[in-house]
GROMACS .gro file of C-alpha atoms in nm:
model
  360
    1UNK     CA    1  -1.792   1.565   4.917
    2UNK     CA    2  -2.001   1.559   5.236
    3UNK     CA    3  -2.378   1.616   5.217
    4UNK     CA    4  -2.565   1.681   5.543
    5UNK     CA    5  -2.939   1.662   5.607
    6UNK     CA    6  -3.085   1.860   5.900
    7UNK     CA    7  -3.266   1.583   6.085
    8UNK     CA    8  -3.545   1.698   6.320
    9UNK     CA    9  -3.608   1.510   6.639
   10UNK     CA   10  -3.976   1.495   6.567
   11UNK     CA   11  -3.936   1.307   6.238
   12UNK     CA   12  -4.065   0.959   6.245
   13UNK     CA   13  -3.827   0.665   6.222
   14UNK     CA   14  -3.966   0.589   5.875
   15UNK     CA   15  -3.875   0.933   5.747
   16UNK     CA   16  -3.532   0.908   5.910
   17UNK     CA   17  -3.472   0.579   5.733
   18UNK     CA   18  -3.583   0.726   5.401
   19UNK     CA   19  -3.345   1.018   5.440
   20UNK     CA   20  -3.058   0.786   5.520
   21UNK     CA   21  -3.126   0.583   5.209
   22UNK     CA   22  -3.146   0.900   5.002
   23UNK     CA   23  -2.816   1.023   5.147
   24UNK     CA   24  -2.640   0.703   5.049
   25UNK     CA   25  -2.793   0.712   4.702
   26UNK     CA   26  -2.683   1.071   4.641
   27UNK     CA   27  -2.332   1.000   4.770
   28UNK     CA   28  -2.282   0.703   4.540
   29UNK     CA   29  -2.417   0.894   4.242
   30UNK     CA   30  -2.158   1.164   4.310
   31UNK     CA   31  -1.860   0.930   4.311
   32UNK     CA   32  -1.983   0.674   4.059
   33UNK     CA   33  -1.868   0.643   3.705
   34UNK     CA   34  -2.204   0.758   3.577
   35UNK     CA   35  -2.067   1.105   3.644
   36UNK     CA   36  -1.693   1.063   3.590
   37UNK     CA   37  -1.619   1.435   3.609
   38UNK     CA   38  -1.701   1.416   3.982
   39UNK     CA   39  -1.433   1.339   4.236
   40UNK     CA   40  -1.338   0.999   4.364
   41UNK     CA   41  -1.192   0.966   4.718
   42UNK     CA   42  -0.842   1.001   4.573
   43UNK     CA   43  -0.924   1.297   4.354
   44UNK     CA   44  -0.780   1.650   4.392
   45UNK     CA   45  -0.912   1.885   4.657
   46UNK     CA   46  -1.281   1.971   4.641
   47UNK     CA   47  -1.346   2.333   4.557
   48UNK     CA   48  -1.679   2.499   4.496
   49UNK     CA   49  -1.759   2.819   4.313
   50UNK     CA   50  -1.648   2.958   3.981
   51UNK     CA   51  -1.427   3.226   4.136
   52UNK     CA   52  -1.210   2.995   4.343
   53UNK     CA   53  -0.850   2.925   4.249
   54UNK     CA   54  -0.586   2.670   4.333
   55UNK     CA   55  -0.244   2.814   4.403
   56UNK     CA   56   0.013   2.611   4.218
   57UNK     CA   57   0.299   2.469   4.422
   58UNK     CA   58   0.537   2.569   4.142
   59UNK     CA   59   0.510   2.752   3.810
   60UNK     CA   60   0.700   2.665   3.491
   61UNK     CA   61   0.767   2.941   3.235
   62UNK     CA   62   1.009   2.949   2.944
   63UNK     CA   63   1.062   3.323   2.986
   64UNK     CA   64   1.188   3.288   3.342
   65UNK     CA   65   0.883   3.440   3.512
   66UNK     CA   66   0.808   3.118   3.700
   67UNK     CA   67   0.993   2.903   3.950
   68UNK     CA   68   1.149   2.688   3.677
   69UNK     CA   69   1.207   2.705   3.302
   70UNK     CA   70   1.172   2.328   3.239
   71UNK     CA   71   0.896   2.088   3.334
   72UNK     CA   72   1.145   1.826   3.450
   73UNK     CA   73   1.291   2.066   3.709
   74UNK     CA   74   0.943   2.124   3.849
   75UNK     CA   75   0.873   1.750   3.872
   76UNK     CA   76   1.206   1.695   4.044
   77UNK     CA   77   1.104   1.954   4.304
   78UNK     CA   78   0.795   1.755   4.404
   79UNK     CA   79   0.831   1.555   4.728
   80UNK     CA   80   0.863   1.180   4.695
   81UNK     CA   81   0.573   0.952   4.791
   82UNK     CA   82   0.335   1.242   4.833
   83UNK     CA   83  -0.024   1.158   4.932
   84UNK     CA   84  -0.183   1.491   4.836
   85UNK     CA   85  -0.161   1.663   4.501
   86UNK     CA   86   0.142   1.868   4.400
   87UNK     CA   87   0.019   2.124   4.148
   88UNK     CA   88   0.248   2.235   3.866
   89UNK     CA   89   0.121   2.521   3.650
   90UNK     CA   90   0.283   2.536   3.306
   91UNK     CA   91   0.267   2.859   3.108
   92UNK     CA   92   0.228   2.861   2.732
   93UNK     CA   93   0.531   2.759   2.532
   94UNK     CA   94   0.696   2.467   2.353
   95UNK     CA   95   0.901   2.270   2.605
   96UNK     CA   96   1.138   2.048   2.409
   97UNK     CA   97   1.261   1.799   2.667
   98UNK     CA   98   1.220   1.433   2.750
   99UNK     CA   99   1.013   1.443   3.068
  100UNK     CA  100   0.988   1.164   3.326
  101UNK     CA  101   0.766   1.136   3.630
  102UNK     CA  102   0.950   0.869   3.835
  103UNK     CA  103   0.774   0.591   4.020
  104UNK     CA  104   0.829   0.761   4.356
  105UNK     CA  105   0.659   1.085   4.247
  106UNK     CA  106   0.291   1.016   4.312
  107UNK     CA  107   0.005   1.268   4.300
  108UNK     CA  108   0.155   1.502   4.041
  109UNK     CA  109  -0.100   1.735   3.879
  110UNK     CA  110   0.016   1.915   3.563
  111UNK     CA  111  -0.205   2.205   3.455
  112UNK     CA  112  -0.131   2.389   3.132
  113UNK     CA  113  -0.224   2.746   3.055
  114UNK     CA  114  -0.367   2.649   2.715
  115UNK     CA  115  -0.388   2.300   2.564
  116UNK     CA  116  -0.300   2.410   2.211
  117UNK     CA  117  -0.007   2.630   2.308
  118UNK     CA  118   0.139   2.449   2.610
  119UNK     CA  119   0.339   2.178   2.438
  120UNK     CA  120   0.558   1.905   2.587
  121UNK     CA  121   0.754   1.763   2.298
  122UNK     CA  122   1.057   1.574   2.173
  123UNK     CA  123   1.157   1.386   1.859
  124UNK     CA  124   1.305   1.049   1.957
  125UNK     CA  125   1.204   0.735   1.767
  126UNK     CA  126   1.260   0.362   1.805
  127UNK     CA  127   1.551   0.326   1.562
  128UNK     CA  128   1.732   0.636   1.680
  129UNK     CA  129   2.063   0.569   1.852
  130UNK     CA  130   2.127   0.679   2.208
  131UNK     CA  131   2.465   0.825   2.309
  132UNK     CA  132   2.578   0.474   2.410
  133UNK     CA  133   2.505   0.343   2.060
  134UNK     CA  134   2.194   0.142   2.153
  135UNK     CA  135   1.855   0.210   1.995
  136UNK     CA  136   1.589   0.386   2.200
  137UNK     CA  137   1.338   0.116   2.107
  138UNK     CA  138   0.965   0.169   2.089
  139UNK     CA  139   0.897   0.211   2.461
  140UNK     CA  140   1.205   0.428   2.508
  141UNK     CA  141   1.114   0.671   2.230
  142UNK     CA  142   0.851   0.859   2.431
  143UNK     CA  143   0.860   1.234   2.484
  144UNK     CA  144   0.686   1.192   2.821
  145UNK     CA  145   0.706   0.905   3.072
  146UNK     CA  146   0.430   0.898   3.337
  147UNK     CA  147   0.541   0.642   3.596
  148UNK     CA  148   0.401   0.797   3.914
  149UNK     CA  149   0.067   0.681   4.051
  150UNK     CA  150  -0.245   0.903   4.051
  151UNK     CA  151  -0.106   1.138   3.787
  152UNK     CA  152  -0.340   1.401   3.642
  153UNK     CA  153  -0.287   1.630   3.342
  154UNK     CA  154  -0.505   1.909   3.201
  155UNK     CA  155  -0.477   2.154   2.913
  156UNK     CA  156  -0.154   2.014   2.768
  157UNK     CA  157  -0.020   1.887   2.437
  158UNK     CA  158   0.203   1.578   2.446
  159UNK     CA  159   0.384   1.550   2.113
  160UNK     CA  160   0.645   1.352   1.925
  161UNK     CA  161   0.770   1.535   1.618
  162UNK     CA  162   0.992   1.260   1.474
  163UNK     CA  163   0.768   1.258   1.167
  164UNK     CA  164   0.550   1.030   0.959
  165UNK     CA  165   0.838   0.820   0.825
  166UNK     CA  166   1.029   0.774   1.152
  167UNK     CA  167   0.846   0.456   1.252
  168UNK     CA  168   0.750   0.400   1.614
  169UNK     CA  169   0.771   0.727   1.806
  170UNK     CA  170   0.565   0.770   2.123
  171UNK     CA  171   0.425   1.097   2.252
  172UNK     CA  172   0.356   0.939   2.592
  173UNK     CA  173   0.442   0.618   2.776
  174UNK     CA  174   0.223   0.558   3.083
  175UNK     CA  175   0.349   0.316   3.347
  176UNK     CA  176   0.183   0.453   3.662
  177UNK     CA  177  -0.107   0.258   3.806
  178UNK     CA  178  -0.378   0.523   3.763
  179UNK     CA  179  -0.386   0.847   3.565
  180UNK     CA  180  -0.640   1.092   3.425
  181UNK     CA  181  -0.627   1.342   3.140
  182UNK     CA  182  -0.869   1.621   3.052
  183UNK     CA  183  -0.855   1.854   2.753
  184UNK     CA  184  -0.517   1.715   2.647
  185UNK     CA  185  -0.377   1.659   2.298
  186UNK     CA  186  -0.154   1.368   2.195
  187UNK     CA  187   0.025   1.422   1.865
  188UNK     CA  188   0.232   1.175   1.667
  189UNK     CA  189   0.204   0.915   1.394
  190UNK     CA  190   0.291   0.550   1.461
  191UNK     CA  191   0.243   0.448   1.827
  192UNK     CA  192   0.143   0.790   1.962
  193UNK     CA  193  -0.021   0.681   2.290
  194UNK     CA  194   0.093   0.383   2.500
  195UNK     CA  195   0.001   0.253   2.845
  196UNK     CA  196   0.128  -0.065   3.008
  197UNK     CA  197  -0.065  -0.371   3.117
  198UNK     CA  198  -0.233  -0.352   3.455
  199UNK     CA  199  -0.267   0.027   3.449
  200UNK     CA  200  -0.582   0.240   3.428
  201UNK     CA  201  -0.644   0.565   3.238
  202UNK     CA  202  -0.941   0.797   3.208
  203UNK     CA  203  -0.937   1.052   2.925
  204UNK     CA  204  -1.202   1.322   2.897
  205UNK     CA  205  -1.237   1.565   2.604
  206UNK     CA  206  -0.897   1.471   2.467
  207UNK     CA  207  -0.758   1.465   2.112
  208UNK     CA  208  -0.535   1.183   1.987
  209UNK     CA  209  -0.392   1.161   1.637
  210UNK     CA  210  -0.172   0.912   1.459
  211UNK     CA  211  -0.130   0.673   1.170
  212UNK     CA  212  -0.057   0.312   1.264
  213UNK     CA  213  -0.146   0.146   1.597
  214UNK     CA  214  -0.149   0.491   1.754
  215UNK     CA  215  -0.341   0.386   2.064
  216UNK     CA  216  -0.177   0.070   2.192
  217UNK     CA  217  -0.087  -0.136   2.497
  218UNK     CA  218  -0.244  -0.359   2.757
  219UNK     CA  219  -0.409  -0.110   2.989
  220UNK     CA  220  -0.771  -0.052   3.085
  221UNK     CA  221  -0.850   0.286   2.934
  222UNK     CA  222  -1.175   0.482   2.912
  223UNK     CA  223  -1.186   0.744   2.635
  224UNK     CA  224  -1.480   0.972   2.712
  225UNK     CA  225  -1.605   1.210   2.440
  226UNK     CA  226  -1.262   1.223   2.279
  227UNK     CA  227  -1.160   1.308   1.923
  228UNK     CA  228  -0.953   1.037   1.753
  229UNK     CA  229  -0.796   1.139   1.420
  230UNK     CA  230  -0.602   0.935   1.165
  231UNK     CA  231  -0.317   1.106   0.979
  232UNK     CA  232  -0.299   0.837   0.706
  233UNK     CA  233  -0.431   0.490   0.624
  234UNK     CA  234  -0.366   0.235   0.898
  235UNK     CA  235  -0.502   0.111   1.229
  236UNK     CA  236  -0.637   0.311   1.522
  237UNK     CA  237  -0.587   0.063   1.806
  238UNK     CA  238  -0.342  -0.218   1.876
  239UNK     CA  239  -0.452  -0.347   2.214
  240UNK     CA  240  -0.250  -0.611   2.397
  241UNK     CA  241  -0.507  -0.676   2.670
  242UNK     CA  242  -0.376  -0.955   2.895
  243UNK     CA  243  -0.578  -1.276   2.913
  244UNK     CA  244  -0.815  -1.258   3.208
  245UNK     CA  245  -0.820  -0.877   3.231
  246UNK     CA  246  -1.182  -0.765   3.247
  247UNK     CA  247  -1.157  -0.466   3.014
  248UNK     CA  248  -0.929  -0.314   2.753
  249UNK     CA  249  -1.017   0.005   2.564
  250UNK     CA  250  -1.359   0.165   2.590
  251UNK     CA  251  -1.444   0.460   2.364
  252UNK     CA  252  -1.765   0.638   2.470
  253UNK     CA  253  -1.927   0.901   2.247
  254UNK     CA  254  -1.604   0.963   2.059
  255UNK     CA  255  -1.561   1.131   1.722
  256UNK     CA  256  -1.346   0.922   1.486
  257UNK     CA  257  -1.215   1.133   1.197
  258UNK     CA  258  -0.922   1.160   0.955
  259UNK     CA  259  -0.715   1.419   0.774
  260UNK     CA  260  -0.876   1.522   0.442
  261UNK     CA  261  -0.589   1.346   0.263
  262UNK     CA  262  -0.684   1.005   0.405
  263UNK     CA  263  -0.875   0.791   0.155
  264UNK     CA  264  -1.224   0.659   0.233
  265UNK     CA  265  -1.230   0.303   0.365
  266UNK     CA  266  -0.858   0.294   0.447
  267UNK     CA  267  -0.844   0.278   0.829
  268UNK     CA  268  -0.924  -0.014   1.059
  269UNK     CA  269  -1.070   0.038   1.405
  270UNK     CA  270  -0.806  -0.197   1.539
  271UNK     CA  271  -0.594  -0.507   1.520
  272UNK     CA  272  -0.482  -0.732   1.809
  273UNK     CA  273  -0.122  -0.676   1.913
  274UNK     CA  274  -0.178  -0.969   2.148
  275UNK     CA  275  -0.442  -1.246   2.113
  276UNK     CA  276  -0.682  -1.124   2.384
  277UNK     CA  277  -0.711  -0.764   2.268
  278UNK     CA  278  -1.033  -0.600   2.388
  279UNK     CA  279  -1.175  -0.282   2.230
  280UNK     CA  280  -1.531  -0.147   2.252
  281UNK     CA  281  -1.676   0.160   2.079
  282UNK     CA  282  -1.994   0.293   2.242
  283UNK     CA  283  -2.203   0.526   2.026
  284UNK     CA  284  -1.911   0.662   1.823
  285UNK     CA  285  -1.942   0.883   1.520
  286UNK     CA  286  -1.729   0.715   1.253
  287UNK     CA  287  -1.594   0.898   0.949
  288UNK     CA  288  -1.591   0.758   0.596
  289UNK     CA  289  -1.223   0.662   0.634
  290UNK     CA  290  -1.323   0.356   0.841
  291UNK     CA  291  -1.311   0.030   0.645
  292UNK     CA  292  -1.639  -0.154   0.605
  293UNK     CA  293  -1.500  -0.470   0.769
  294UNK     CA  294  -1.392  -0.263   1.067
  295UNK     CA  295  -1.135  -0.493   1.225
  296UNK     CA  296  -0.817  -0.680   1.126
  297UNK     CA  297  -0.683  -1.007   1.272
  298UNK     CA  298  -0.314  -0.910   1.227
  299UNK     CA  299  -0.273  -1.195   0.982
  300UNK     CA  300  -0.355  -1.461   1.242
  301UNK     CA  301  -0.683  -1.649   1.214
  302UNK     CA  302  -0.644  -1.772   1.572
  303UNK     CA  303  -0.686  -1.414   1.697
  304UNK     CA  304  -1.044  -1.421   1.574
  305UNK     CA  305  -1.141  -1.659   1.855
  306UNK     CA  306  -0.961  -1.472   2.135
  307UNK     CA  307  -0.984  -1.099   2.059
  308UNK     CA  308  -1.301  -0.910   2.159
  309UNK     CA  309  -1.399  -0.628   1.927
  310UNK     CA  310  -1.739  -0.465   1.964
  311UNK     CA  311  -1.951  -0.163   1.873
  312UNK     CA  312  -2.274  -0.021   2.008
  313UNK     CA  313  -2.493   0.209   1.801
  314UNK     CA  314  -2.218   0.341   1.575
  315UNK     CA  315  -2.319   0.636   1.358
  316UNK     CA  316  -2.169   0.826   1.066
  317UNK     CA  317  -2.049   0.727   0.720
  318UNK     CA  318  -1.810   0.470   0.864
  319UNK     CA  319  -2.081   0.285   1.056
  320UNK     CA  320  -2.160  -0.041   0.880
  321UNK     CA  321  -2.268  -0.316   1.120
  322UNK     CA  322  -2.383  -0.549   0.845
  323UNK     CA  323  -2.040  -0.560   0.681
  324UNK     CA  324  -1.820  -0.594   0.988
  325UNK     CA  325  -1.608  -0.907   1.020
  326UNK     CA  326  -1.815  -1.199   1.146
  327UNK     CA  327  -1.601  -1.245   1.456
  328UNK     CA  328  -1.671  -0.893   1.588
  329UNK     CA  329  -1.976  -0.800   1.795
  330UNK     CA  330  -2.266  -0.558   1.782
  331UNK     CA  331  -2.371  -0.509   2.145
  332UNK     CA  332  -2.726  -0.504   2.271
  333UNK     CA  333  -2.838  -0.227   2.505
  334UNK     CA  334  -2.816  -0.467   2.795
  335UNK     CA  335  -2.462  -0.574   2.704
  336UNK     CA  336  -2.349  -0.214   2.663
  337UNK     CA  337  -2.431  -0.141   3.027
  338UNK     CA  338  -2.130  -0.353   3.128
  339UNK     CA  339  -1.897  -0.088   2.987
  340UNK     CA  340  -1.964   0.195   3.230
  341UNK     CA  341  -1.712   0.417   3.401
  342UNK     CA  342  -1.779   0.263   3.742
  343UNK     CA  343  -1.730  -0.091   3.611
  344UNK     CA  344  -1.406  -0.014   3.433
  345UNK     CA  345  -1.237   0.254   3.645
  346UNK     CA  346  -1.387   0.185   3.987
  347UNK     CA  347  -1.419   0.436   4.271
  348UNK     CA  348  -1.049   0.495   4.334
  349UNK     CA  349  -0.954   0.667   4.011
  350UNK     CA  350  -0.822   1.027   4.021
  351UNK     CA  351  -1.058   1.300   3.908
  352UNK     CA  352  -1.015   1.667   3.821
  353UNK     CA  353  -1.049   2.002   3.990
  354UNK     CA  354  -1.400   2.139   3.962
  355UNK     CA  355  -1.515   2.309   3.644
  356UNK     CA  356  -1.471   2.684   3.681
  357UNK     CA  357  -1.183   2.651   3.927
  358UNK     CA  358  -0.869   2.818   3.794
  359UNK     CA  359  -0.503   2.753   3.862
  360UNK     CA  360  -0.273   3.041   3.950
   0.00000   0.00000   0.00000
C-alpha cells in the first residue's frame, strides 16, 4: 500500500523531516504483525472498497456450472512457478477427493463460497492399505496436501472422516514454506492438523477440532483468535519444534473448548512429540476440560528440561496457573511481547484480500 503526503515547497525542513518519519511509521504499522490482517509485500492484490470484487481465474462447482467439477483439476490448471496469485473460487459442496498442491504450484489462493458448506474431504488413515499393499502412514493419510509456497485459503472446511477409532488421520498436511488460512475449519480426530519443520503458518478466525495430538508438527504457527475444540479426552498439541528454532506454536486470544461429552479435567494443552517442543498460549479462554497440571512430558522426564510450555493471562474454568507443572512457565507482560506476529511471521508472510472484497 502506498501512502503519499502532499509536500508544499514552503514547508520548513523540520516539518519535512517530521512528515518523512511519520510516513515510515505509518507504513511499518500497516505491514507489521501488530495488524496481521493487513497485507505483506507478498500478499494478494490490494483492493479498496466494499463493493470491489476479484474475478476468479477458475471456478469449481460440483453441478458443472464452473470451469471444473473437482478442486484438483483447478489446481492442475494453475501455471507452474507463478509469482502472482491464481484465484480458485469453490462453490458450496462436499468434494471427496485427495487434493495436492505440488511444490511447483506457488501462489494458489483457494476461496470457498461458505466455510461450513464448502468441504474438502477424504477418509484415509495411517493403517489403511494403498493399492500397492503399503500403508498410507500418518503423513500420507491427509485429505489435503499443501506443498506450494505462499498458499492462502479462505472459507473452507478441510476434513478427514475416517472416524474416532481410525487412529492417525490427517485433514491437512502442510509442506509449503509459507501459508495463511482465514475462516477455515479443520475437522478430524487424531492428528487433524500437521505442518512440517521449517514452515510458517498464520491462521485467523479458524476452527480446529480433534482428539489426540490434533495440532502437531515442527512448524512455526500463529493461531489468531481461533477456536480449538477437543472431541474426547487427550492432548491438544504435539509440537516437534526443532532445536534452535525460535518459535513453535503461538495461540493468541483463542477459545479452547470441548464437546459436551468430554469430561472435566481430561485434556492436556500439549505434550512434546520431540524434546524441544515450544507452545505458548496468550490470553486464551480455557474450558473446564483442561487438566489442572496443563502439560504432559510424554513419559520422559528429560523433556521437562528441553520443552518450552507457557501461558500468559489464561482465563476460564481451565485456567489454573498455581497448579500447572513446575517446569512450565507463566509469562510476564514483558516476556509476552516476544510472541508477536511480526516476531514470529515476519514481513514476508502472505495475507488476505481486504475485508469486504468478494470473489466472483
